[in-house]
């Protein structure tokens, strides 16, 4: 075998090895994003029109999230929020419309207390998606009902559902704001 043939074989093997390594790296990165973002990964793929654009978007969210100064909540603050939530739930019996609006306000206050910016609904979704992707659809559904609630176009059953949805995100935010609660991204 000539030296030129041997070099060609080695170069071809090196190229194949590089291609395999890049494919494995991309697959593991995609798998991690799917795991970390949960259903939000598929939503991003649909909204962005493909996996590559969606993964770029999700990595951007992670970078923004890494710059946030999220805080753990002391026990007394967590207890205060839990008590406030109980009060909102109790008010639901007599005043479901206002209780849903109060639940929305309480969730946003909790987000602020944890260190999440609350500039706008879309940004809230993006920031929350990094650590709370599994409960984000709950927030979307609750928010949609709360928006229609302002127009008086919702049923009591929809309001009840909104409370359940708000509760899912509320609990996730409250539990992840403790030293022992909620898994962090990358753990």
Tab-separated table of C-alpha atoms in Angstrom, residues 41-170:
chain	number	residue	atom	x	y	z
A	41	UNK	CA	-39.269	21.900	23.603
A	42	UNK	CA	-41.970	20.675	21.214
A	43	UNK	CA	-43.813	23.975	21.442
A	44	UNK	CA	-40.607	25.849	20.550
A	45	UNK	CA	-39.988	23.545	17.573
A	46	UNK	CA	-43.490	24.279	16.307
A	47	UNK	CA	-43.254	28.037	16.916
A	48	UNK	CA	-39.760	28.384	15.449
A	49	UNK	CA	-40.451	26.152	12.454
A	50	UNK	CA	-37.770	23.557	13.132
A	51	UNK	CA	-35.423	21.986	15.629
A	52	UNK	CA	-32.342	24.022	14.837
A	53	UNK	CA	-34.081	27.372	15.311
A	54	UNK	CA	-35.928	26.082	18.383
A	55	UNK	CA	-32.756	24.800	20.004
A	56	UNK	CA	-31.043	28.120	19.364
A	57	UNK	CA	-34.030	29.882	20.984
A	58	UNK	CA	-33.976	27.538	23.991
A	59	UNK	CA	-30.227	27.954	24.489
A	60	UNK	CA	-30.810	31.728	24.408
A	61	UNK	CA	-33.405	31.323	27.131
A	62	UNK	CA	-30.901	29.357	29.193
A	63	UNK	CA	-28.295	32.091	28.813
A	64	UNK	CA	-30.791	34.770	29.876
A	65	UNK	CA	-31.909	32.572	32.785
A	66	UNK	CA	-28.305	32.070	33.912
A	67	UNK	CA	-28.010	35.853	34.251
A	68	UNK	CA	-31.056	36.065	36.542
A	69	UNK	CA	-30.434	36.370	40.256
A	70	UNK	CA	-32.954	33.825	41.480
A	71	UNK	CA	-33.429	33.638	45.216
A	72	UNK	CA	-34.372	30.891	47.587
A	73	UNK	CA	-37.226	31.795	49.865
A	74	UNK	CA	-36.877	31.713	53.638
A	75	UNK	CA	-39.326	29.440	55.437
A	76	UNK	CA	-41.391	32.313	56.819
A	77	UNK	CA	-41.815	33.835	53.325
A	78	UNK	CA	-42.832	30.465	51.891
A	79	UNK	CA	-45.342	30.049	54.715
A	80	UNK	CA	-46.748	33.528	54.072
A	81	UNK	CA	-47.265	32.739	50.385
A	82	UNK	CA	-48.864	29.384	51.225
A	83	UNK	CA	-51.245	31.162	53.625
A	84	UNK	CA	-52.082	33.765	50.991
A	85	UNK	CA	-52.837	30.993	48.516
A	86	UNK	CA	-55.177	29.356	51.030
A	87	UNK	CA	-57.001	32.661	51.398
A	88	UNK	CA	-57.383	32.999	47.627
A	89	UNK	CA	-58.784	29.476	47.435
A	90	UNK	CA	-61.264	30.199	50.209
A	91	UNK	CA	-62.442	33.356	48.415
A	92	UNK	CA	-63.072	31.293	45.295
A	93	UNK	CA	-66.232	29.804	46.821
A	94	UNK	CA	-68.017	33.163	47.024
A	95	UNK	CA	-66.131	35.190	44.398
A	96	UNK	CA	-64.572	32.917	41.744
A	97	UNK	CA	-63.895	35.703	39.235
A	98	UNK	CA	-61.906	37.857	41.632
A	99	UNK	CA	-60.168	34.813	43.164
A	100	UNK	CA	-58.714	33.860	39.765
A	101	UNK	CA	-57.452	37.417	39.251
A	102	UNK	CA	-55.931	37.319	42.747
A	103	UNK	CA	-54.301	33.961	41.977
A	104	UNK	CA	-52.674	35.515	38.904
A	105	UNK	CA	-51.423	38.444	40.960
A	106	UNK	CA	-50.097	36.126	43.669
A	107	UNK	CA	-48.204	33.978	41.143
A	108	UNK	CA	-46.618	37.091	39.624
A	109	UNK	CA	-45.656	38.379	43.089
A	110	UNK	CA	-44.068	35.007	43.871
A	111	UNK	CA	-42.155	35.142	40.598
A	112	UNK	CA	-40.888	38.604	41.506
A	113	UNK	CA	-39.920	37.464	45.006
A	114	UNK	CA	-37.931	34.587	43.503
A	115	UNK	CA	-36.112	37.025	41.187
A	116	UNK	CA	-37.898	36.437	37.893
A	117	UNK	CA	-38.513	39.584	35.861
A	118	UNK	CA	-42.200	40.135	35.183
A	119	UNK	CA	-41.850	42.572	32.284
A	120	UNK	CA	-44.478	40.911	30.142
A	121	UNK	CA	-46.336	37.668	29.787
A	122	UNK	CA	-44.273	36.346	26.849
A	123	UNK	CA	-41.000	37.058	28.648
A	124	UNK	CA	-42.370	35.430	31.797
A	125	UNK	CA	-43.070	32.278	29.787
A	126	UNK	CA	-39.574	32.244	28.342
A	127	UNK	CA	-37.879	32.810	31.698
A	128	UNK	CA	-40.011	30.241	33.498
A	129	UNK	CA	-39.531	27.650	30.748
A	130	UNK	CA	-35.948	26.953	31.767
A	131	UNK	CA	-36.764	25.519	35.215
A	132	UNK	CA	-40.538	25.178	35.126
A	133	UNK	CA	-41.205	23.761	31.671
A	134	UNK	CA	-43.330	20.946	33.072
A	135	UNK	CA	-45.830	23.371	34.638
A	136	UNK	CA	-45.693	26.098	32.027
A	137	UNK	CA	-48.716	24.816	30.104
A	138	UNK	CA	-50.689	25.189	33.350
A	139	UNK	CA	-49.704	28.846	33.444
A	140	UNK	CA	-50.704	29.347	29.820
A	141	UNK	CA	-54.148	27.842	30.402
A	142	UNK	CA	-54.753	29.777	33.617
A	143	UNK	CA	-53.612	33.036	32.038
A	144	UNK	CA	-55.904	32.520	29.048
A	145	UNK	CA	-58.906	32.000	31.338
A	146	UNK	CA	-57.923	35.013	33.431
A	147	UNK	CA	-57.735	37.166	30.289
A	148	UNK	CA	-61.218	36.078	29.223
A	149	UNK	CA	-62.402	36.499	32.822
A	150	UNK	CA	-61.985	40.244	32.434
A	151	UNK	CA	-64.585	40.160	29.676
A	152	UNK	CA	-66.968	37.965	31.683
A	153	UNK	CA	-66.789	35.190	29.070
A	154	UNK	CA	-65.899	32.256	31.330
A	155	UNK	CA	-67.818	29.623	33.210
A	156	UNK	CA	-67.342	28.765	36.849
A	157	UNK	CA	-65.870	25.436	35.746
A	158	UNK	CA	-63.266	27.247	33.633
A	159	UNK	CA	-62.451	29.454	36.605
A	160	UNK	CA	-62.055	26.370	38.792
A	161	UNK	CA	-59.712	24.895	36.183
A	162	UNK	CA	-57.703	28.112	36.137
A	163	UNK	CA	-57.253	27.891	39.901
A	164	UNK	CA	-55.959	24.333	39.528
A	165	UNK	CA	-53.562	25.457	36.791
A	166	UNK	CA	-52.320	28.445	38.794
A	167	UNK	CA	-51.819	26.139	41.760
A	168	UNK	CA	-49.538	23.839	39.740
A	169	UNK	CA	-47.165	26.692	38.840
A	170	UNK	CA	-47.506	28.278	42.282
